[in-house]
PDB file of C-alpha atoms in Angstrom:
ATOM      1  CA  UNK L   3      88.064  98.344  88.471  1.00 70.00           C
ATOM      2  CA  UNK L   4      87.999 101.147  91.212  1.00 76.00           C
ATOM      3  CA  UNK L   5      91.447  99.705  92.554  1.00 85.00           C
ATOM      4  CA  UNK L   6      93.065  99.943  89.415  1.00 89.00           C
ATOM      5  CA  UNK L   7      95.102 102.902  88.471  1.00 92.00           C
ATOM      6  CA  UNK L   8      96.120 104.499  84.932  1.00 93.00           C
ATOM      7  CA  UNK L   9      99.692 104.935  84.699  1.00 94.00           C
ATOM      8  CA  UNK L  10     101.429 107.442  81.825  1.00 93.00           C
ATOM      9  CA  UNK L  11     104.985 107.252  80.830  1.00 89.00           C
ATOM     10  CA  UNK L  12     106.510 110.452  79.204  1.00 87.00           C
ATOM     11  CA  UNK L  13     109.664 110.546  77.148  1.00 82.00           C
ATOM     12  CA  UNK L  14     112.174 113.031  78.547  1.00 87.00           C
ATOM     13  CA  UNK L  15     112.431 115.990  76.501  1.00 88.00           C
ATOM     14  CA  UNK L  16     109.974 114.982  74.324  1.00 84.00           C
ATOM     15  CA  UNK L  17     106.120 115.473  73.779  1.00 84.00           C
ATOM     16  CA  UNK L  18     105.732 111.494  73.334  1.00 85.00           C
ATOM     17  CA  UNK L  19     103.557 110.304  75.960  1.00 90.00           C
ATOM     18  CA  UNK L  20     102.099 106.344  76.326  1.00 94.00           C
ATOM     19  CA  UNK L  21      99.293 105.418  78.531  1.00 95.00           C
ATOM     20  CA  UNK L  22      97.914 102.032  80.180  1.00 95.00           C
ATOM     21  CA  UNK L  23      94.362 102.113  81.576  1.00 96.00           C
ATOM     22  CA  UNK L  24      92.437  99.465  82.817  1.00 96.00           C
ATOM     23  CA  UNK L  25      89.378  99.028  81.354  1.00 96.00           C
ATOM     24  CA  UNK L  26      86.984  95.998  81.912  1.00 93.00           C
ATOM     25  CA  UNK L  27      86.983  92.375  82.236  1.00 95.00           C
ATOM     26  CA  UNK L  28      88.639  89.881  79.573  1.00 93.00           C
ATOM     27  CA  UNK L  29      85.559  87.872  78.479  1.00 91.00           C
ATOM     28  CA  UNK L  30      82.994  90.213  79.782  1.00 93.00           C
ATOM     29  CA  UNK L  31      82.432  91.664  76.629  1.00 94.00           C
ATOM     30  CA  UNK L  32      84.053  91.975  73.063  1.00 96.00           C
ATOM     31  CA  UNK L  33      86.964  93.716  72.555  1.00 96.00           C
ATOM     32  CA  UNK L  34      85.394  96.289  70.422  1.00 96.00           C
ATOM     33  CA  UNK L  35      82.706  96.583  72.916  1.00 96.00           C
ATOM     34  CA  UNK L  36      85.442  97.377  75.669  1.00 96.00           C
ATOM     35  CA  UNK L  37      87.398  99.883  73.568  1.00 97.00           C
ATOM     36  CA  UNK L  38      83.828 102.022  73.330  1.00 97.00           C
ATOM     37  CA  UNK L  39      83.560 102.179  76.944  1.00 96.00           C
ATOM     38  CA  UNK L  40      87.129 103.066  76.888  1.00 96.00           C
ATOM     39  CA  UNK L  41      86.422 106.074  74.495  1.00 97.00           C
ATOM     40  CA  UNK L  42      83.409 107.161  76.826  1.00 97.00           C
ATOM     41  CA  UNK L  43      85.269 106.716  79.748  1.00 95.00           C
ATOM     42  CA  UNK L  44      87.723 109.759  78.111  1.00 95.00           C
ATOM     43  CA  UNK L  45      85.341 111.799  76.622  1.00 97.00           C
ATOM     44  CA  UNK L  46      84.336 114.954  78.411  1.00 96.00           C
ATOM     45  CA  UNK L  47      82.227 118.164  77.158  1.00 96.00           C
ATOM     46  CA  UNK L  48      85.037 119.411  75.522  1.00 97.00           C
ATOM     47  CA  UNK L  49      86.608 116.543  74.311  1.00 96.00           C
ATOM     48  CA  UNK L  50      85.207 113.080  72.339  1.00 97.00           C
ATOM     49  CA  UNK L  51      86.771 110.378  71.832  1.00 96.00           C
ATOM     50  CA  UNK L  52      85.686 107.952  68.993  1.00 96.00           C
ATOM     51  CA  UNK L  53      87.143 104.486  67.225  1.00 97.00           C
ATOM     52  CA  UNK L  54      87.801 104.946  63.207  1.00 96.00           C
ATOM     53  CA  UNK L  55      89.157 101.366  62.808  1.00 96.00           C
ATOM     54  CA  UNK L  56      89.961  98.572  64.851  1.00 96.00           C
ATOM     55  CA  UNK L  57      91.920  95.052  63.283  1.00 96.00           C
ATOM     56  CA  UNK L  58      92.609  92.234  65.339  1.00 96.00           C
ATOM     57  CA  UNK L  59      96.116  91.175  66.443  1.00 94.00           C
ATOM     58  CA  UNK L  60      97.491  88.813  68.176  1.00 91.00           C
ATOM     59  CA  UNK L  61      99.128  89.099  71.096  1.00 86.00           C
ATOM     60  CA  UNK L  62     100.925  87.320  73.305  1.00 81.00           C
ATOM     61  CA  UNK L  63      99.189  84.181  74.603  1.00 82.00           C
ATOM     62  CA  UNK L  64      95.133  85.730  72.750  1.00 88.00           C
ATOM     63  CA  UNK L  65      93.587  87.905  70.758  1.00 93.00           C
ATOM     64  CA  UNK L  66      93.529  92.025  70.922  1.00 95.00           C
ATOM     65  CA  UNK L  67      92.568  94.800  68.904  1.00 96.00           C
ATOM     66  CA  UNK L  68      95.012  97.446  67.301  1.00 95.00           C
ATOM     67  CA  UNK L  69      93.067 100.885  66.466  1.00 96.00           C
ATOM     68  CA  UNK L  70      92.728 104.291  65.376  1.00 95.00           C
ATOM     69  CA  UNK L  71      90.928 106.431  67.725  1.00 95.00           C
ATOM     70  CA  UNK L  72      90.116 109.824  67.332  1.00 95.00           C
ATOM     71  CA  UNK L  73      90.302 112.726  69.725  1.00 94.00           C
ATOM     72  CA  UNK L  74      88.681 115.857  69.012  1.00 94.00           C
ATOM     73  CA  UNK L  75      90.412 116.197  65.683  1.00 92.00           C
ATOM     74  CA  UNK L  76      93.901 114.467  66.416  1.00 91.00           C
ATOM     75  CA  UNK L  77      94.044 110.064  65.773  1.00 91.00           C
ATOM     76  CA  UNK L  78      96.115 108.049  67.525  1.00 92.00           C
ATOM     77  CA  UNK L  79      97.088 104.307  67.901  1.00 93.00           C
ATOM     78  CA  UNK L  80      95.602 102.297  70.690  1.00 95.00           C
ATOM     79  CA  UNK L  81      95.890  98.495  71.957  1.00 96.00           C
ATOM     80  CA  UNK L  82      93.312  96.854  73.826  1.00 97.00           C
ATOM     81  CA  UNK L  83      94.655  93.834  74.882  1.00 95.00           C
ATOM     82  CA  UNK L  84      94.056  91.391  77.494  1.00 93.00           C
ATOM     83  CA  UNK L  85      96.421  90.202  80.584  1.00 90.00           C
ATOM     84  CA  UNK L  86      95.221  86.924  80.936  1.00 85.00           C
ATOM     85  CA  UNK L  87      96.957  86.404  84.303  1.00 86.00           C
ATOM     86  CA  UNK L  88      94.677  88.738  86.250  1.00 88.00           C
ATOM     87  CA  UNK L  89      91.602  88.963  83.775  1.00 92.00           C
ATOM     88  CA  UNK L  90      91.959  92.459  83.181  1.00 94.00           C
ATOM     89  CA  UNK L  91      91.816  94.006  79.790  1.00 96.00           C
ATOM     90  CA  UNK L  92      93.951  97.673  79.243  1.00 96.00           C
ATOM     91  CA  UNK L  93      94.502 100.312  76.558  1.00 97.00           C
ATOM     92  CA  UNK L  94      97.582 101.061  75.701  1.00 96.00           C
ATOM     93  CA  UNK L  95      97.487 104.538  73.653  1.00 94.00           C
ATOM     94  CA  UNK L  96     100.001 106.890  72.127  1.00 91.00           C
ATOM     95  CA  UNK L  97      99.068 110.771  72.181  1.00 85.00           C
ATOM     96  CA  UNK L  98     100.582 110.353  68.692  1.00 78.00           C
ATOM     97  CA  UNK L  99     100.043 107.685  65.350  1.00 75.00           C
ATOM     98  CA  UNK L 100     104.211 106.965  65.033  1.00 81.00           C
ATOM     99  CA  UNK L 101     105.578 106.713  68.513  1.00 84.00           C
ATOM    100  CA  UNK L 102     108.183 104.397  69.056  1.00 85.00           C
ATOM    101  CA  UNK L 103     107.739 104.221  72.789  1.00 85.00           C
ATOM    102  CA  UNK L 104     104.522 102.443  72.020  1.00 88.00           C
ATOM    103  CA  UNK L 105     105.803 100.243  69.540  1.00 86.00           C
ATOM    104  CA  UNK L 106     108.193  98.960  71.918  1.00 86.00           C
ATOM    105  CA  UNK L 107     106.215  98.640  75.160  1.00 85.00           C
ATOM    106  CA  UNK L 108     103.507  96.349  72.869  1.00 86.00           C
ATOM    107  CA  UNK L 109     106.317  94.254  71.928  1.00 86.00           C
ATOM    108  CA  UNK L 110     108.272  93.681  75.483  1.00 84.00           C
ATOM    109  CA  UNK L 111     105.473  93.805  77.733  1.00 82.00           C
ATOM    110  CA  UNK L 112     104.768  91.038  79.683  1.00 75.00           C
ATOM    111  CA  UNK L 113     103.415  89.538  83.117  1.00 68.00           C
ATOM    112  CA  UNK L 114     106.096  90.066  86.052  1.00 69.00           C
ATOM    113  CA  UNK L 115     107.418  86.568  86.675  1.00 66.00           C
ATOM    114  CA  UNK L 116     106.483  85.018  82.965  1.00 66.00           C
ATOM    115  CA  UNK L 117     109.121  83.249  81.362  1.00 64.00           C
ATOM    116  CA  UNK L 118     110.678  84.025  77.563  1.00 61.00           C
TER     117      UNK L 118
END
């Protein structure tokens, strides 16, 4: 996982900000197990991170997890879903519940060279 990088996309003009972090191994562990590490992963002294709800989705090819997660006092939406091309399992987060940038990025994304 040390390779891997986090990447952020901002909106221009806009506070609407979308994140993909890599985060463990598909089939390592649950999903839900994954998403906690994710949350302690973020957490720092001043900040916590914690899951309210998680429901399964599916999504493309498996399974993933669609959640509320809670930072400090904020929630947001967060995907953890699985890329079952390279094993690796990310979570997609909004810094906001209703962002459309995140809406359409779970809906379009897909492995470079995959087919329709």
């Amino acid at each position: 996982m040390k390779d891997l990088r986090a990447v952020s996309f901002q909106k221009i003009g806009s506070d609407d900000m979308v994140e993909i972090f890599p985060v463990g191994y598909w089939k390592a562990k649950e999903l839900d197990f994954i998403l906690n590490d994710y949350c302690n992963l973020k957490s720092t002294e001043d900040i916590k991170y914690g899951v309210m709800n998680s429901v399964p989705i599916s999504f493309r090819d498996t399974l993933g997890l669609k959640s509320t997660l809670q930072k400090n006092e904020n929630t947001f939406v967060a995907y953890t879903v699985p890329n079952t091309y390279n094993a690796i399992v990310y979570v997609i987060s909004a810094n906001s519940e209703t962002n459309p940038l995140l809406e359409y990025l779970i809906e379009n994304i897909k492995p470079m060279g995959a087919k329709e």
